[in-house]
Coordinates of C-alpha atoms and ligand atoms in Angstrom, one line a residue:
X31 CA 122.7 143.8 47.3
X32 CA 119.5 143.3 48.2
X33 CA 117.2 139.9 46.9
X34 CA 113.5 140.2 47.5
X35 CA 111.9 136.9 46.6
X36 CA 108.2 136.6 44.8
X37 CA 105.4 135.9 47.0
X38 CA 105.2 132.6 45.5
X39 CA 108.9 131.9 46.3
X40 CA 109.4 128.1 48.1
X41 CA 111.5 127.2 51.2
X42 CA 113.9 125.1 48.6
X43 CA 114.2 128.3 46.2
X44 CA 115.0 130.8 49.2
X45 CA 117.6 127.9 50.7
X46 CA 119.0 127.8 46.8
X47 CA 119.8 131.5 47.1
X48 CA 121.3 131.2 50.5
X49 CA 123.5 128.9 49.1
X50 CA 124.8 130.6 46.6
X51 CA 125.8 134.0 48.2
X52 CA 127.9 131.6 51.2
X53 CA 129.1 130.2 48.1
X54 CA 130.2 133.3 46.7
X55 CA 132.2 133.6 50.4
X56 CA 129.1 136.5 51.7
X57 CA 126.8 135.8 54.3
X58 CA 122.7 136.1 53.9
X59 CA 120.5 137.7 56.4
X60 CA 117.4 136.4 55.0
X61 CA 114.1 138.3 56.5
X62 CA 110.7 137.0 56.2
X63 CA 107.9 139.4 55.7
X64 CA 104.3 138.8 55.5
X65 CA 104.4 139.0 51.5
X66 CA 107.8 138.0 50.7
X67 CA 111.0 137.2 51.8
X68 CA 113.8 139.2 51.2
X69 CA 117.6 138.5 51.6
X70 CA 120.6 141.1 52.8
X71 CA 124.0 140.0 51.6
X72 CA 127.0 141.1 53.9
X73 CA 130.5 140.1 53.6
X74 CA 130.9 141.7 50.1
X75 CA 134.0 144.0 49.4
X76 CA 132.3 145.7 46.4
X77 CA 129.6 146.0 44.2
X78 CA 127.9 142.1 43.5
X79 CA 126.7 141.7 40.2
X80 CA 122.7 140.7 39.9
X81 CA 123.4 138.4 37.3
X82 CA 124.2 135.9 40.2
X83 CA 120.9 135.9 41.0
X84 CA 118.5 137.8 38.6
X85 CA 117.6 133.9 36.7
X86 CA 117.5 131.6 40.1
X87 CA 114.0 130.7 40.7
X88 CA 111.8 132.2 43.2
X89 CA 113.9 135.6 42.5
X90 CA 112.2 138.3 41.8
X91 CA 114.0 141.2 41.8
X92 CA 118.2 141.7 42.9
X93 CA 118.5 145.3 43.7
X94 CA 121.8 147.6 44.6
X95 CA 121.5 149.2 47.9
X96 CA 122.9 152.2 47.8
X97 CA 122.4 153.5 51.5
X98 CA 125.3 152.9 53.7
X99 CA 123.1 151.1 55.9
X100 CA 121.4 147.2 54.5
X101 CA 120.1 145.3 57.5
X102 CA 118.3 147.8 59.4
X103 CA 116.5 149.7 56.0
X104 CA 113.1 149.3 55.2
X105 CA 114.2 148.5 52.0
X106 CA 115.2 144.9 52.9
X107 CA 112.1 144.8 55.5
X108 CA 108.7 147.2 54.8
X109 CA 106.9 145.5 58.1
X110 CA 107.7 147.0 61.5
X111 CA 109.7 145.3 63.4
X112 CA 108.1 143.5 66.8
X113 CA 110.9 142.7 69.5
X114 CA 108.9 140.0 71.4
X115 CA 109.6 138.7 74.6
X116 CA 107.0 135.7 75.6
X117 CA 104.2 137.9 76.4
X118 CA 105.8 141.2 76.0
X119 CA 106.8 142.7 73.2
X120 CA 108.5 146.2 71.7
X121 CA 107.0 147.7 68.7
X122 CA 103.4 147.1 67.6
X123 CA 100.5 148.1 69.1
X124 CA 101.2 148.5 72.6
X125 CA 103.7 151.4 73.7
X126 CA 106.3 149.6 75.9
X127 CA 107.3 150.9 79.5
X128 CA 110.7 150.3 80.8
X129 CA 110.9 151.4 84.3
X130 CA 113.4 151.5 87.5
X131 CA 116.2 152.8 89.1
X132 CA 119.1 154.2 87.3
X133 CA 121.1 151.7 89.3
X134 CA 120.6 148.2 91.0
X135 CA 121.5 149.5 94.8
X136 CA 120.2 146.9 97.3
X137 CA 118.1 144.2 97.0
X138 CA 115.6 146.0 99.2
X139 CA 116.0 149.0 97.1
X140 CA 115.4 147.0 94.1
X141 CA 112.7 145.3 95.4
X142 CA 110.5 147.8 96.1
X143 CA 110.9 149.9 93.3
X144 CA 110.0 146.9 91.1
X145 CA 106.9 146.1 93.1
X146 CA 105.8 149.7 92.0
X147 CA 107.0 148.8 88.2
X148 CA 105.3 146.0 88.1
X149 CA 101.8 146.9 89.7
X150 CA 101.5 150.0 87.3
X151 CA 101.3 147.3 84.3
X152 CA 105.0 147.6 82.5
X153 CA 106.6 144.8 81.5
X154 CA 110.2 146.2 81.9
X155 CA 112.1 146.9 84.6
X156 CA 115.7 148.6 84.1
X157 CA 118.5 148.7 86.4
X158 CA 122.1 149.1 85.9
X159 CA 124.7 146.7 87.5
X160 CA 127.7 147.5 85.6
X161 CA 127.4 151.8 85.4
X162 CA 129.4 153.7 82.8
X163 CA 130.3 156.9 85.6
X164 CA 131.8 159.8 83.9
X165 CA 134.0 159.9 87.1
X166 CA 135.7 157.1 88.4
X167 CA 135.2 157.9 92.3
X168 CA 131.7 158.0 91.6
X169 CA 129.6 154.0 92.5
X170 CA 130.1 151.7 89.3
X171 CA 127.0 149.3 90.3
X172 CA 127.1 146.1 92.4
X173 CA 128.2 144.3 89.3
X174 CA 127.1 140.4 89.5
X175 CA 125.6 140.8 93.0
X176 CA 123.4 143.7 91.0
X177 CA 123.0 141.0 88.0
X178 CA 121.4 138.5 90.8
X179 CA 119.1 140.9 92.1
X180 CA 117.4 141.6 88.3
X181 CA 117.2 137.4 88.1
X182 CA 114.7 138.0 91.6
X183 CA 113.4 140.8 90.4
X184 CA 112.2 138.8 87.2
X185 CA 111.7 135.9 89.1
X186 CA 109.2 137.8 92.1
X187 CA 107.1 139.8 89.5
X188 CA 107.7 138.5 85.8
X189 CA 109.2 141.6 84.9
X190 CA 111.4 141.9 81.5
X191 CA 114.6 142.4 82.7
X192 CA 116.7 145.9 80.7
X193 CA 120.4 145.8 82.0
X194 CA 123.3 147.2 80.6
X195 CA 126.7 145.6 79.1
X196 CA 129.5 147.7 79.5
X197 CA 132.2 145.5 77.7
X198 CA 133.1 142.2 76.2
X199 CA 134.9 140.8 79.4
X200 CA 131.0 141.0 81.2
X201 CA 129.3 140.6 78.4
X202 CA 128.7 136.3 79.3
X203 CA 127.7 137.1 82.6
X204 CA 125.3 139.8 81.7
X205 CA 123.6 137.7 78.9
X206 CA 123.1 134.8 81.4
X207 CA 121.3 137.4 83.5
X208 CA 119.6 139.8 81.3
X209 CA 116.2 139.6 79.0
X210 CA 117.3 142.9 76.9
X211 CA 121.3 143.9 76.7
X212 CA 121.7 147.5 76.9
X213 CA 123.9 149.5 75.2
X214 CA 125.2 152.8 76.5
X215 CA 125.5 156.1 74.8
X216 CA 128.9 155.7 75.3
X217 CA 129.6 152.5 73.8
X218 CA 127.4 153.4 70.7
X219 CA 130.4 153.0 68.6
X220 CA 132.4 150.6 71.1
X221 CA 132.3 148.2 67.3
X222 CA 134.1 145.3 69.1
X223 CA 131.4 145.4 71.8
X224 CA 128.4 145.6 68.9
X225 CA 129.7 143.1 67.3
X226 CA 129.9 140.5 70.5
X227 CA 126.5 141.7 70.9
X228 CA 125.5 140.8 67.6
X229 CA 126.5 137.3 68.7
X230 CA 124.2 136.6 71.1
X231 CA 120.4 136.1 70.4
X232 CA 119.0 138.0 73.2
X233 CA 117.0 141.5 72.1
X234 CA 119.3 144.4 72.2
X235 CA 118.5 148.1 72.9
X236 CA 121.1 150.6 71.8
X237 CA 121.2 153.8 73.0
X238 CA 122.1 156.8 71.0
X239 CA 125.1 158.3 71.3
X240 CA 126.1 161.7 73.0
X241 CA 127.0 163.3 69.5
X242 CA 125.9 160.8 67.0
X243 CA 124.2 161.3 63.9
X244 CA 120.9 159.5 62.2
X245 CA 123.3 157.6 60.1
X246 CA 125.9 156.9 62.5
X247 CA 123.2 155.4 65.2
X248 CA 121.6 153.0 62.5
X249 CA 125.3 151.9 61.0
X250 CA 125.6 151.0 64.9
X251 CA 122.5 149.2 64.8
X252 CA 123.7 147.4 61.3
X253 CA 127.0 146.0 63.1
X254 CA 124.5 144.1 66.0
X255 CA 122.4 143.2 62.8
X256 CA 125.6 142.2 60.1
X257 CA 126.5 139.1 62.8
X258 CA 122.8 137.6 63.3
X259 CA 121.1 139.4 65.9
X260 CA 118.1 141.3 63.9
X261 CA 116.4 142.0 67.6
X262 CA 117.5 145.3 67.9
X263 CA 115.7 147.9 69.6
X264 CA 116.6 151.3 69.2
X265 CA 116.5 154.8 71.6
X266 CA 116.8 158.0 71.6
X267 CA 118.4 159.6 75.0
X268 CA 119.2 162.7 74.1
X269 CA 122.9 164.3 73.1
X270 CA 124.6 167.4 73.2
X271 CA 123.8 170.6 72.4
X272 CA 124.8 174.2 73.4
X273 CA 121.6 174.3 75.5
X274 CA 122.1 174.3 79.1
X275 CA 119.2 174.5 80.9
X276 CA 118.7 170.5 80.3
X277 CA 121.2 167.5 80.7
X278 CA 120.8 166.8 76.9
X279 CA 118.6 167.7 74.2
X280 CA 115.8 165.2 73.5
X281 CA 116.0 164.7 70.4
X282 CA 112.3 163.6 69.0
X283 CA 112.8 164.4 65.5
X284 CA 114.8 161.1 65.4
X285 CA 111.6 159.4 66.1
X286 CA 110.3 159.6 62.3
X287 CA 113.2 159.8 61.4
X288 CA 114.1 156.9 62.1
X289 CA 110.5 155.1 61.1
X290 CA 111.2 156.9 57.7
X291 CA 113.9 154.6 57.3
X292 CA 114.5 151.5 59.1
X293 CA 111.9 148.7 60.4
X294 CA 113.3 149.1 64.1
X295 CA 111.4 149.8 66.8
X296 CA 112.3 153.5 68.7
X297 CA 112.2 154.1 72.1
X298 CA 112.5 157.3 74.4
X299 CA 114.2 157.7 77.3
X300 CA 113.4 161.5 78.7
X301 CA 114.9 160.6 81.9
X302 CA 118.6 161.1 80.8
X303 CA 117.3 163.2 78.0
X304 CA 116.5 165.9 80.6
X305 CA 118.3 165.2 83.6
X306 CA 115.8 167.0 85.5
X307 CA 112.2 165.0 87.1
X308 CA 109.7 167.2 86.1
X309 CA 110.6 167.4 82.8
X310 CA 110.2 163.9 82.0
X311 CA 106.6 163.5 81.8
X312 CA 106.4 166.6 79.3
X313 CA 108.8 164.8 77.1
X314 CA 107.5 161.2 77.8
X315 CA 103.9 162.4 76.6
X316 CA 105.6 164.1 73.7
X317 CA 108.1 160.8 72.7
X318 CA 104.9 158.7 72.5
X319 CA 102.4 161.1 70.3
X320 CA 105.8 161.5 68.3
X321 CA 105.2 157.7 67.2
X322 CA 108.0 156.4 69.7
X323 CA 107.2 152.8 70.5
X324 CA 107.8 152.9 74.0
X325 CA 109.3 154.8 76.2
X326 CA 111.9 154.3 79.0
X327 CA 112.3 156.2 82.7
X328 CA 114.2 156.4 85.9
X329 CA 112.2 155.5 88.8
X330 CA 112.9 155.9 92.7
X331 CA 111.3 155.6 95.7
X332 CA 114.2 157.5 97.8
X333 CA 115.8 159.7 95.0
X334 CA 117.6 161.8 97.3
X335 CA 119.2 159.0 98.7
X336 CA 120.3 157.4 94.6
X337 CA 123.7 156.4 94.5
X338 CA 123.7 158.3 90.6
X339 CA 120.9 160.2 88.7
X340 CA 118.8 161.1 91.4
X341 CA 117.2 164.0 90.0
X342 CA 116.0 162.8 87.2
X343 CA 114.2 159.9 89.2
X344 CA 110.5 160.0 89.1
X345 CA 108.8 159.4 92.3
X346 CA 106.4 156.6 92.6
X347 CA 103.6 159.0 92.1
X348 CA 105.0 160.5 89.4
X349 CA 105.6 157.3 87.4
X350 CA 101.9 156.2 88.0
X351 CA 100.4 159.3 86.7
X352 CA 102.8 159.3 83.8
X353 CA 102.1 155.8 82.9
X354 CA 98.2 156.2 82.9
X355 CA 99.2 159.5 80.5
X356 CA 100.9 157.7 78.0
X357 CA 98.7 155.4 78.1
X358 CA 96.1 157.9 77.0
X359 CA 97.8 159.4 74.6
X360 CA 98.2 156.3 72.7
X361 CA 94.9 155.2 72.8
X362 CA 93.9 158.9 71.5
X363 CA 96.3 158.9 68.8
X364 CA 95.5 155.1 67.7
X365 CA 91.8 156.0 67.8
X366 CA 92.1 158.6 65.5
X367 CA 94.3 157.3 63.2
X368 CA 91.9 154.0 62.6
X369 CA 89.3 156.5 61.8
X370 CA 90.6 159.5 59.6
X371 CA 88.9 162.2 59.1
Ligands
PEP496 C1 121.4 154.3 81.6 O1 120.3 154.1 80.9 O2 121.5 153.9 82.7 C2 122.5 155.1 81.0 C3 123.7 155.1 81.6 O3 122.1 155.8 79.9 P1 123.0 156.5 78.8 O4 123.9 155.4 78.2 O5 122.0 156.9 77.8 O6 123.8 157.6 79.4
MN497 MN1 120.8 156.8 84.8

């Protein structure tokens, strides 16, 4: 059940309706927007009956959703989305860069791949300290020592910190630590782990998984969303396919897609969507005139010394051109679509 409130709709009137759906034993997700506001009801068993609602005041409508999905549809929220981040942001009308290693290493080695981050402009560096390794012999980050050197990083150059949390016995630490909690392909559908996530209030980026469907990626996104955390940021990395001569298949279709049907912002990650560096230019360029609201790579200034995903590490070079092509892209494609023909 979905209840969108009339433009004229008062802070009482909304607060009258929230009251009523905890009183039914549900819980309200109300969403401003910049006409109205409208309110998602979770908790429910079944179908609600609209006769709760249909006569409170301010009510203007009480519709049946009838997607799987409540929380993350455009439906309950036609406006876009904007994760913001004191001056930073994801969504709207900058693309967002999230750049860095694939792993926190060393503090030197994190230092001076985020002095490159930072002086090309982005506002997000990434870095794992907890890794999900497919093998268990292979280096699973630094862990809190890792966590410490993201806090300097963000303290030396103001950068947005993107780390991941691999389960709910780290997730405390991590949040203490982090700006943006990552989720890994793998724990797409880790549900207890969503829903601890959901907990918290920091922004979350959730990463599709390795075989997951449009429908099963935004039902992931609804679990963060169903316990209170609507900052939810969303990105495609790729899954499987039968092709082999790339790590995954990038798969950009998901980009409107997803637009089509939820308010979150997309981002693109062609690093682990290709496996391979000179691939992820072509697909970054590609992720951003696809509409993707940001886009986020794997940067190194000693890749063939990287403790994991080495290959797929941009050189500092690299990642300055690709940046200044991006940003050209969007600046063409936002050009043109103020003016149409
Ligand atoms: C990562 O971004 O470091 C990572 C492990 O990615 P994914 O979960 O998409 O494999
Ligand atoms: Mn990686």
């Amino acid at each position: 059940m979905l209840i969108v409130m009339g433009p004229e709709a008062t802070k009482t009137q909304i607060e009258e309706v929230l009251q009523v759906i905890r009183s039914l034993g549900y819980k309200p997700h109300p969403m401003p927007g910049a006409t109205r506001t409208a309110i998602g009801i979770t908790g429910n068993p079944g179908a609600i009956d609209p006769a709760h609602f249909e006569n409170l005041p301010g009510v203007a409508e009480a519709i049946r959703v009838s997607k799987p999905y409540k929380l993350v549809s455009r439906d309950l929220k036609p406006e876009d989305t904007v994760v913001r981040l004191g001056d930073a942001s994801i969504g709207g009308s900058q693309p967002a860069i999230i750049a860095g290693p694939c792993a926190v290493e060393s503090h030197q080695q994190t230092m001076e791949i985020a002095e490159i981050v930072a002086a090309s402009g982005a506002q997000f560096f990434r870095g794992g300290a907890f890794k999900p390794r497919t093998s268990p012999y292979s280096f699973q980050g630094l862990g809190i020592e890792g966590l410490k050197i993201l806090a300097d990083v963000r303290d030396r150059f103001g950068l947005k910190i993107v780390t991941e949390v691999l389960d709910t016995e780290t997730a405390n630490v991590v949040e203490e630590y982090a700006d943006v909690l990552q989720i890994g392909a793998r724990n797409m559908q880790n549900f207890s782990l969503l829903k601890r996530i959901g907990q918290t209030h920091k922004p979350v980026m959730l990463k599709r998984g390795l075989a997951a469907t449009l429908e099963e990626f935004l039902l992931a996104a609804e679990y963060i969303m169903a316990e209170g955390n609507y900052n939810v940021i969303l990105c495609e990395r790729g899954v499987r396919t039968f092709a082999d001569h790339t790590r995954n298949t990038l798969d950009l279709s998901i980009v409107p897609a997803v637009q089509n049907r939820s308010h979150l912002p997309i981002i693109v990650d062609p690093s682990h969507g290709t496996g391979k560096r000179h691939k992820v230019t072509p697909m970054a360029r590609a992720a951003i005139a696809a509409g993707a609201d940001g886009i986020m790579v794997e940067v190194h200034n000693h890749p063939e010394l990287a403790l994991s995903d080495g290959p797929q590490a941009l050189l500092p070079e690299m990642f300055n051109q690709l940046v200044s092509e991006v940003r050209a892209i969007h600046r063409v494609i936002a050009e043109a679509q103020a003016s149409p023909v």
